[in-house]
Amino acid sequence: MSTTFKKSYAQAADGAVPTTDLAVVGTSTDGTVYHWVFYARLADAARSVIFDMSPGVGEPPTGVLIVTSVPLATSDGPEVLEHPFVPAAAITPDAFLAFVVARGLDRFRFTPEGTGCRNWCRDVLSGMEETGLVPAGTPDGFQAWLEAMSAEVGEERIPMPGARGTFY
């Protein structure tokens, strides 16, 4: 059984609003490795819905998909890397969440160290590519961008290859 936490998701206000684009966003608050999430930027360009697969409990930790509405177009964290992409067709936050759940991508188990969020994002992108929700090559473009960012900020911050969790 998966866990999706939607307490901070303004589903009535944001769920059916089309997105202008999506972005995989990495934030680092302490100068170490990045935590990676999806931002679905809403058509009003002033709000986003974040899809954040975070480690929960267990050994290895089972992921908790945290869905949060925020009054920001992107993270306001102290250190942010962002890879935006435009879906092949308009998608709403509710449709994105339904896609993740229907494909079993909400049933994620992190590594024993609690890592794997970046490759979870890539797995979601790969599923979106397979179903035509993003243009062909989007996951490969994300990977190439990650490799360039790793070279820029250091492999200790963006390890290559990234840790891989598993799906259950």
Coordinates of N, CA and C in Angstrom, one line a residue:
M1 N 0.8 -1.2 0.0 CA 0.0 0.0 0.0 C 0.9 1.2 0.0
S2 N 0.6 2.2 -0.9 CA 1.4 3.4 -0.9 C 0.8 4.5 0.0
T3 N 1.6 5.5 0.2 CA 1.2 6.6 1.1 C 1.3 7.9 0.3
T4 N 0.2 8.6 0.2 CA 0.2 9.9 -0.5 C -0.4 10.8 0.5
F5 N 0.4 11.9 0.8 CA 0.0 12.9 1.8 C -0.4 14.1 1.1
K6 N -1.7 14.5 1.2 CA -2.3 15.6 0.4 C -2.8 16.7 1.3
K7 N -2.5 16.8 2.6 CA -3.1 17.7 3.5 C -2.9 19.2 3.0
S8 N -1.7 19.5 2.4 CA -1.4 20.8 2.0 C -1.6 21.0 0.5
Y9 N -2.4 20.1 -0.1 CA -2.8 20.2 -1.5 C -4.1 20.9 -1.6
A10 N -4.2 22.1 -2.2 CA -5.5 22.8 -2.4 C -6.1 22.2 -3.6
Q11 N -6.6 21.0 -3.5 CA -7.1 20.3 -4.7 C -8.3 21.0 -5.3
A12 N -9.2 21.5 -4.5 CA -10.3 22.2 -5.1 C -9.9 23.4 -6.0
A13 N -8.9 24.1 -5.5 CA -8.5 25.3 -6.3 C -7.5 25.0 -7.4
D14 N -6.6 24.0 -7.1 CA -5.5 23.8 -8.1 C -5.6 22.5 -8.9
G15 N -6.3 21.5 -8.5 CA -6.3 20.2 -9.1 C -6.7 20.2 -10.6
A16 N -7.6 21.0 -11.0 CA -8.0 21.0 -12.4 C -7.5 22.1 -13.2
V17 N -6.5 22.9 -12.7 CA -5.9 24.0 -13.4 C -4.8 23.4 -14.3
P18 N -4.8 23.7 -15.6 CA -3.8 23.2 -16.5 C -2.4 23.8 -16.1
T19 N -1.4 23.0 -16.4 CA 0.0 23.5 -16.1 C 0.5 24.2 -17.4
T20 N 1.4 25.2 -17.1 CA 2.1 25.8 -18.2 C 3.4 24.9 -18.6
D21 N 4.0 24.4 -17.6 CA 5.1 23.5 -17.7 C 5.3 22.7 -16.4
L22 N 6.2 21.7 -16.5 CA 6.6 21.0 -15.4 C 8.1 21.2 -15.2
A23 N 8.6 20.9 -14.0 CA 10.1 21.0 -13.8 C 10.5 20.0 -12.8
V24 N 11.6 19.4 -13.0 CA 12.3 18.7 -12.0 C 13.2 19.6 -11.3
V25 N 13.0 19.8 -10.0 CA 13.7 20.8 -9.2 C 14.5 20.2 -8.1
G26 N 15.8 20.5 -8.0 CA 16.6 20.0 -7.0 C 17.0 21.2 -6.0
T27 N 16.8 20.9 -4.8 CA 17.1 21.9 -3.8 C 18.1 21.4 -2.8
S28 N 19.0 22.2 -2.3 CA 19.9 21.9 -1.2 C 19.9 23.0 -0.2
T29 N 19.6 22.6 1.0 CA 19.5 23.6 2.1 C 20.8 23.7 2.9
D30 N 21.6 22.6 2.8 CA 22.8 22.6 3.7 C 24.1 22.4 2.9
G31 N 24.1 22.7 1.6 CA 25.3 22.6 0.8 C 25.7 21.2 0.5
T32 N 24.9 20.2 0.7 CA 25.3 18.9 0.4 C 24.4 18.4 -0.8
V33 N 24.0 17.2 -0.9 CA 23.3 16.6 -2.0 C 21.9 17.3 -2.2
Y34 N 21.4 17.2 -3.4 CA 20.1 17.8 -3.7 C 19.0 16.8 -3.5
H35 N 17.8 17.4 -3.1 CA 16.6 16.6 -3.1 C 15.8 17.0 -4.3
W36 N 15.3 16.0 -5.0 CA 14.6 16.3 -6.3 C 13.1 16.0 -6.2
V37 N 12.3 17.0 -6.8 CA 10.9 16.9 -6.8 C 10.4 17.4 -8.1
F38 N 9.1 17.2 -8.4 CA 8.4 17.8 -9.5 C 7.7 19.1 -9.1
Y39 N 7.8 20.1 -9.9 CA 6.9 21.3 -9.8 C 6.0 21.3 -11.0
A40 N 4.7 21.4 -10.7 CA 3.7 21.6 -11.8 C 3.3 23.0 -11.7
R41 N 3.8 23.9 -12.6 CA 3.5 25.3 -12.6 C 2.1 25.5 -13.2
L42 N 1.2 26.2 -12.5 CA -0.1 26.4 -12.9 C -0.2 27.5 -13.9
A43 N -1.3 27.5 -14.7 CA -1.5 28.5 -15.8 C -1.4 29.9 -15.3
D44 N -1.8 30.2 -14.1 CA -1.7 31.6 -13.7 C -0.3 32.1 -13.4
A45 N 0.7 31.2 -13.5 CA 2.1 31.5 -13.4 C 2.5 32.0 -12.0
A46 N 1.6 32.0 -11.1 CA 2.0 32.4 -9.7 C 2.0 31.3 -8.7
R47 N 1.5 30.1 -9.1 CA 1.4 29.0 -8.2 C 1.9 27.7 -8.8
S48 N 2.2 26.8 -7.9 CA 2.7 25.5 -8.4 C 2.1 24.4 -7.4
V49 N 2.1 23.2 -7.9 CA 1.9 22.1 -7.1 C 3.1 21.2 -7.1
I50 N 3.6 20.9 -5.9 CA 4.9 20.1 -5.8 C 4.5 18.6 -5.5
F51 N 5.2 17.8 -6.2 CA 5.1 16.3 -6.1 C 6.4 15.8 -5.5
D52 N 6.5 15.5 -4.3 CA 7.7 15.2 -3.6 C 7.7 13.8 -3.0
M53 N 8.5 12.9 -3.6 CA 8.6 11.6 -3.1 C 9.7 11.6 -2.0
S54 N 9.3 11.5 -0.8 CA 10.3 11.6 0.3 C 10.3 10.3 1.1
P55 N 11.5 10.0 1.7 CA 11.6 8.8 2.5 C 10.6 8.8 3.7
G56 N 10.0 7.7 3.9 CA 9.1 7.5 5.1 C 9.8 6.7 6.1
V57 N 9.1 5.6 6.5 CA 9.7 4.7 7.6 C 10.0 3.4 6.9
G58 N 10.7 2.5 7.7 CA 11.0 1.2 7.3 C 12.5 1.1 6.9
E59 N 12.9 -0.2 6.7 CA 14.3 -0.5 6.3 C 14.2 -1.4 5.1
P60 N 14.5 -0.9 3.9 CA 14.7 0.5 3.5 C 13.4 1.3 3.6
P61 N 13.6 2.6 3.7 CA 12.4 3.5 3.8 C 11.4 3.4 2.6
T62 N 10.2 3.3 2.9 CA 9.1 3.4 1.9 C 8.8 4.8 1.6
G63 N 8.6 5.2 0.3 CA 8.4 6.5 0.0 C 7.0 7.0 0.4
V64 N 7.0 8.3 0.7 CA 5.7 9.0 0.9 C 5.6 10.1 -0.2
L65 N 4.6 10.1 -1.0 CA 4.4 11.1 -2.0 C 3.6 12.2 -1.3
I66 N 4.3 13.4 -1.2 CA 3.8 14.5 -0.6 C 3.4 15.5 -1.7
V67 N 2.1 15.9 -1.7 CA 1.5 16.8 -2.8 C 1.2 18.1 -2.0
T68 N 1.8 19.2 -2.5 CA 1.6 20.4 -1.8 C 1.4 21.6 -2.8
S69 N 0.4 22.4 -2.5 CA 0.2 23.6 -3.3 C 1.0 24.7 -2.7
V70 N 1.7 25.5 -3.5 CA 2.5 26.6 -3.0 C 2.3 27.8 -3.9
P71 N 2.4 29.0 -3.3 CA 2.2 30.3 -4.0 C 3.5 30.7 -4.7
L72 N 4.2 29.8 -5.3 CA 5.5 30.1 -6.0 C 5.5 29.4 -7.3
A73 N 6.3 30.0 -8.3 CA 6.5 29.3 -9.5 C 7.6 28.3 -9.4
T74 N 8.5 28.4 -8.5 CA 9.6 27.5 -8.3 C 10.0 27.6 -6.8
S75 N 11.0 26.8 -6.4 CA 11.5 26.8 -5.1 C 12.1 28.1 -4.7
D76 N 11.9 28.6 -3.5 CA 12.6 29.8 -3.0 C 13.7 29.4 -2.0
G77 N 14.1 28.1 -2.1 CA 15.2 27.6 -1.3 C 16.5 28.4 -1.6
P78 N 17.5 28.2 -0.7 CA 18.8 28.9 -0.9 C 19.6 28.5 -2.1
E79 N 19.4 27.2 -2.5 CA 20.2 26.7 -3.7 C 19.3 25.8 -4.5
V80 N 19.0 26.2 -5.7 CA 18.0 25.5 -6.5 C 18.6 25.3 -7.9
L81 N 18.4 24.0 -8.4 CA 18.6 23.7 -9.8 C 17.3 23.3 -10.4
E82 N 17.0 23.7 -11.6 CA 15.7 23.5 -12.2 C 15.8 23.0 -13.6
H83 N 15.2 22.0 -14.0 CA 15.1 21.5 -15.4 C 13.6 21.5 -15.8
P84 N 13.2 22.6 -16.5 CA 11.8 22.6 -16.9 C 11.6 21.9 -18.2
F85 N 10.4 21.4 -18.4 CA 10.0 20.8 -19.7 C 8.5 21.0 -19.9
V86 N 8.1 21.0 -21.2 CA 6.7 21.3 -21.5 C 6.1 19.9 -21.9
P87 N 5.0 19.6 -21.2 CA 4.3 18.3 -21.6 C 3.8 18.3 -23.0
A88 N 3.6 17.2 -23.6 CA 3.2 17.1 -25.0 C 1.7 17.6 -25.1
A89 N 1.0 17.5 -24.0 CA -0.4 18.0 -24.0 C -0.6 18.5 -22.6
A90 N -1.6 19.4 -22.5 CA -1.9 20.0 -21.2 C -2.2 19.0 -20.2
I91 N -1.7 19.2 -19.0 CA -1.9 18.2 -17.9 C -2.2 19.0 -16.6
T92 N -3.1 18.5 -15.9 CA -3.5 19.2 -14.6 C -2.8 18.5 -13.5
P93 N -2.6 19.1 -12.3 CA -2.1 18.4 -11.2 C -2.8 17.1 -10.8
D94 N -4.1 17.1 -10.9 CA -4.9 15.9 -10.6 C -4.6 14.8 -11.6
A95 N -4.4 15.2 -12.9 CA -4.1 14.2 -13.9 C -2.7 13.6 -13.7
F96 N -1.7 14.5 -13.3 CA -0.4 14.1 -13.0 C -0.4 13.1 -11.9
L97 N -1.1 13.4 -10.8 CA -1.2 12.5 -9.7 C -1.8 11.2 -10.1
A98 N -2.9 11.2 -10.9 CA -3.6 10.0 -11.3 C -2.6 9.1 -12.2
F99 N -1.8 9.8 -13.0 CA -0.8 9.1 -13.8 C 0.2 8.3 -12.9
V100 N 0.7 9.0 -11.9 CA 1.7 8.5 -11.0 C 1.1 7.2 -10.3
V101 N -0.1 7.4 -9.8 CA -0.8 6.3 -9.1 C -1.1 5.1 -10.0
A102 N -1.6 5.4 -11.2 CA -2.0 4.4 -12.1 C -0.8 3.5 -12.6
R103 N 0.3 4.2 -12.7 CA 1.5 3.5 -13.1 C 2.3 2.8 -12.0
G104 N 1.8 3.0 -10.8 CA 2.4 2.4 -9.6 C 3.7 3.1 -9.2
L105 N 3.9 4.3 -9.7 CA 5.0 5.1 -9.3 C 5.0 5.8 -8.0
D106 N 3.8 5.6 -7.3 CA 3.7 6.1 -5.9 C 4.1 5.0 -4.9
R107 N 4.5 3.8 -5.4 CA 4.9 2.7 -4.6 C 6.4 2.5 -4.7
F108 N 7.1 3.4 -4.0 CA 8.6 3.5 -4.2 C 9.2 3.2 -2.9
R109 N 10.3 2.5 -3.0 CA 11.1 2.2 -1.8 C 12.5 2.8 -2.0
F110 N 13.0 3.6 -1.1 CA 14.3 4.2 -1.2 C 15.4 3.2 -0.9
T111 N 16.6 3.6 -1.2 CA 17.8 2.8 -0.8 C 17.8 2.8 0.8
P112 N 18.6 1.9 1.3 CA 18.7 1.8 2.8 C 19.2 3.2 3.4
E113 N 19.9 3.9 2.6 CA 20.4 5.2 3.0 C 19.4 6.4 2.9
G114 N 18.2 6.0 2.3 CA 17.2 7.0 2.1 C 17.4 7.9 0.8
T115 N 18.1 7.3 -0.2 CA 18.3 8.1 -1.4 C 17.6 7.4 -2.5
G116 N 17.4 8.2 -3.6 CA 16.7 7.7 -4.8 C 15.7 8.6 -5.4
C117 N 15.5 9.8 -4.8 CA 14.5 10.7 -5.3 C 14.7 11.2 -6.7
R118 N 16.0 11.4 -7.1 CA 16.3 11.8 -8.5 C 16.0 10.8 -9.5
N119 N 16.3 9.5 -9.2 CA 15.9 8.5 -10.2 C 14.4 8.2 -10.2
W120 N 13.7 8.5 -9.0 CA 12.3 8.4 -9.1 C 11.7 9.4 -10.1
C121 N 12.3 10.6 -10.1 CA 11.9 11.6 -11.0 C 12.1 11.2 -12.4
R122 N 13.3 10.6 -12.7 CA 13.6 10.1 -14.0 C 12.6 8.9 -14.4
D123 N 12.3 8.1 -13.5 CA 11.3 7.0 -13.8 C 10.0 7.5 -14.1
V124 N 9.5 8.6 -13.4 CA 8.3 9.2 -13.8 C 8.3 9.8 -15.2
L125 N 9.5 10.5 -15.5 CA 9.6 11.1 -16.8 C 9.6 9.9 -17.9
S126 N 10.3 8.8 -17.6 CA 10.3 7.7 -18.6 C 8.9 7.2 -18.8
G127 N 8.1 7.1 -17.7 CA 6.7 6.6 -17.9 C 5.9 7.6 -18.7
M128 N 6.1 8.9 -18.5 CA 5.4 9.9 -19.2 C 5.8 9.9 -20.7
E129 N 7.1 9.6 -21.0 CA 7.5 9.5 -22.4 C 6.8 8.3 -23.0
E130 N 6.8 7.1 -22.3 CA 6.2 5.9 -22.9 C 4.7 6.1 -23.2
T131 N 4.0 7.0 -22.5 CA 2.6 7.2 -22.7 C 2.3 8.4 -23.5
G132 N 3.4 9.1 -24.0 CA 3.2 10.3 -24.9 C 2.9 11.6 -24.1
L133 N 3.0 11.6 -22.8 CA 2.7 12.8 -22.0 C 3.8 13.8 -22.1
V134 N 5.1 13.4 -22.4 CA 6.2 14.3 -22.7 C 6.8 13.9 -24.0
P135 N 7.4 14.8 -24.7 CA 8.0 14.5 -26.0 C 9.1 13.4 -25.9
A136 N 9.3 12.7 -26.9 CA 10.4 11.7 -26.9 C 11.7 12.3 -26.6
G137 N 12.5 11.7 -25.8 CA 13.8 12.2 -25.5 C 13.9 13.0 -24.2
T138 N 12.7 13.3 -23.6 CA 12.7 14.1 -22.4 C 13.5 13.5 -21.3
P139 N 13.4 12.2 -21.0 CA 14.2 11.6 -19.9 C 15.7 11.7 -20.2
D140 N 16.1 11.5 -21.5 CA 17.5 11.5 -21.9 C 18.0 13.0 -21.7
G141 N 17.2 13.9 -22.1 CA 17.5 15.3 -21.9 C 17.8 15.7 -20.5
F142 N 16.9 15.2 -19.6 CA 17.1 15.4 -18.2 C 18.4 14.8 -17.7
Q143 N 18.7 13.5 -18.2 CA 19.9 12.9 -17.8 C 21.2 13.7 -18.2
A144 N 21.1 14.2 -19.5 CA 22.3 14.9 -20.0 C 22.4 16.2 -19.2
W145 N 21.3 16.9 -18.8 CA 21.4 18.1 -18.0 C 22.0 17.7 -16.6
L146 N 21.5 16.6 -16.0 CA 22.1 16.2 -14.7 C 23.6 16.0 -14.8
E147 N 24.1 15.4 -15.8 CA 25.5 15.1 -16.0 C 26.3 16.5 -16.1
A148 N 25.7 17.4 -16.8 CA 26.3 18.7 -16.9 C 26.3 19.5 -15.6
M149 N 25.2 19.4 -14.8 CA 25.1 20.0 -13.5 C 26.1 19.3 -12.5
S150 N 26.2 18.0 -12.6 CA 27.1 17.3 -11.7 C 28.5 17.8 -11.9
A151 N 28.9 18.0 -13.2 CA 30.3 18.5 -13.5 C 30.4 19.9 -13.0
E152 N 29.4 20.7 -13.0 CA 29.4 22.1 -12.6 C 29.5 22.2 -11.1
V153 N 28.6 21.5 -10.4 CA 28.5 21.7 -8.9 C 29.3 20.7 -8.1
G154 N 29.7 19.6 -8.8 CA 30.5 18.6 -8.1 C 29.8 17.3 -8.0
E155 N 30.5 16.2 -8.2 CA 29.8 14.9 -8.2 C 29.5 14.5 -6.7
E156 N 30.1 15.1 -5.7 CA 29.7 14.8 -4.4 C 28.3 15.4 -4.1
R157 N 27.9 16.4 -4.9 CA 26.6 17.0 -4.7 C 25.5 16.4 -5.5
I158 N 25.9 16.0 -6.7 CA 25.0 15.2 -7.7 C 25.8 14.0 -8.1
P159 N 25.7 12.9 -7.3 CA 26.5 11.7 -7.6 C 26.0 11.1 -8.9
M160 N 27.0 10.6 -9.7 CA 26.7 9.9 -10.9 C 27.2 8.5 -10.8
P161 N 26.5 7.5 -11.2 CA 25.0 7.5 -11.4 C 24.3 7.7 -10.1
G162 N 23.1 8.2 -10.2 CA 22.3 8.4 -9.0 C 21.9 7.0 -8.3
A163 N 21.6 7.1 -7.1 CA 21.1 5.9 -6.3 C 19.7 5.5 -6.9
R164 N 19.5 4.2 -7.0 CA 18.2 3.7 -7.5 C 17.4 3.0 -6.4
G165 N 16.2 3.5 -6.2 CA 15.3 2.8 -5.3 C 14.6 1.7 -6.1
T166 N 13.6 1.1 -5.5 CA 12.8 0.1 -6.2 C 11.3 0.4 -6.1
F167 N 10.5 -0.2 -6.9 CA 9.1 -0.1 -6.8 C 8.6 -1.4 -6.3
Y168 N 7.5 -1.4 -5.5 CA 6.9 -2.6 -4.9 C 5.4 -2.7 -5.3

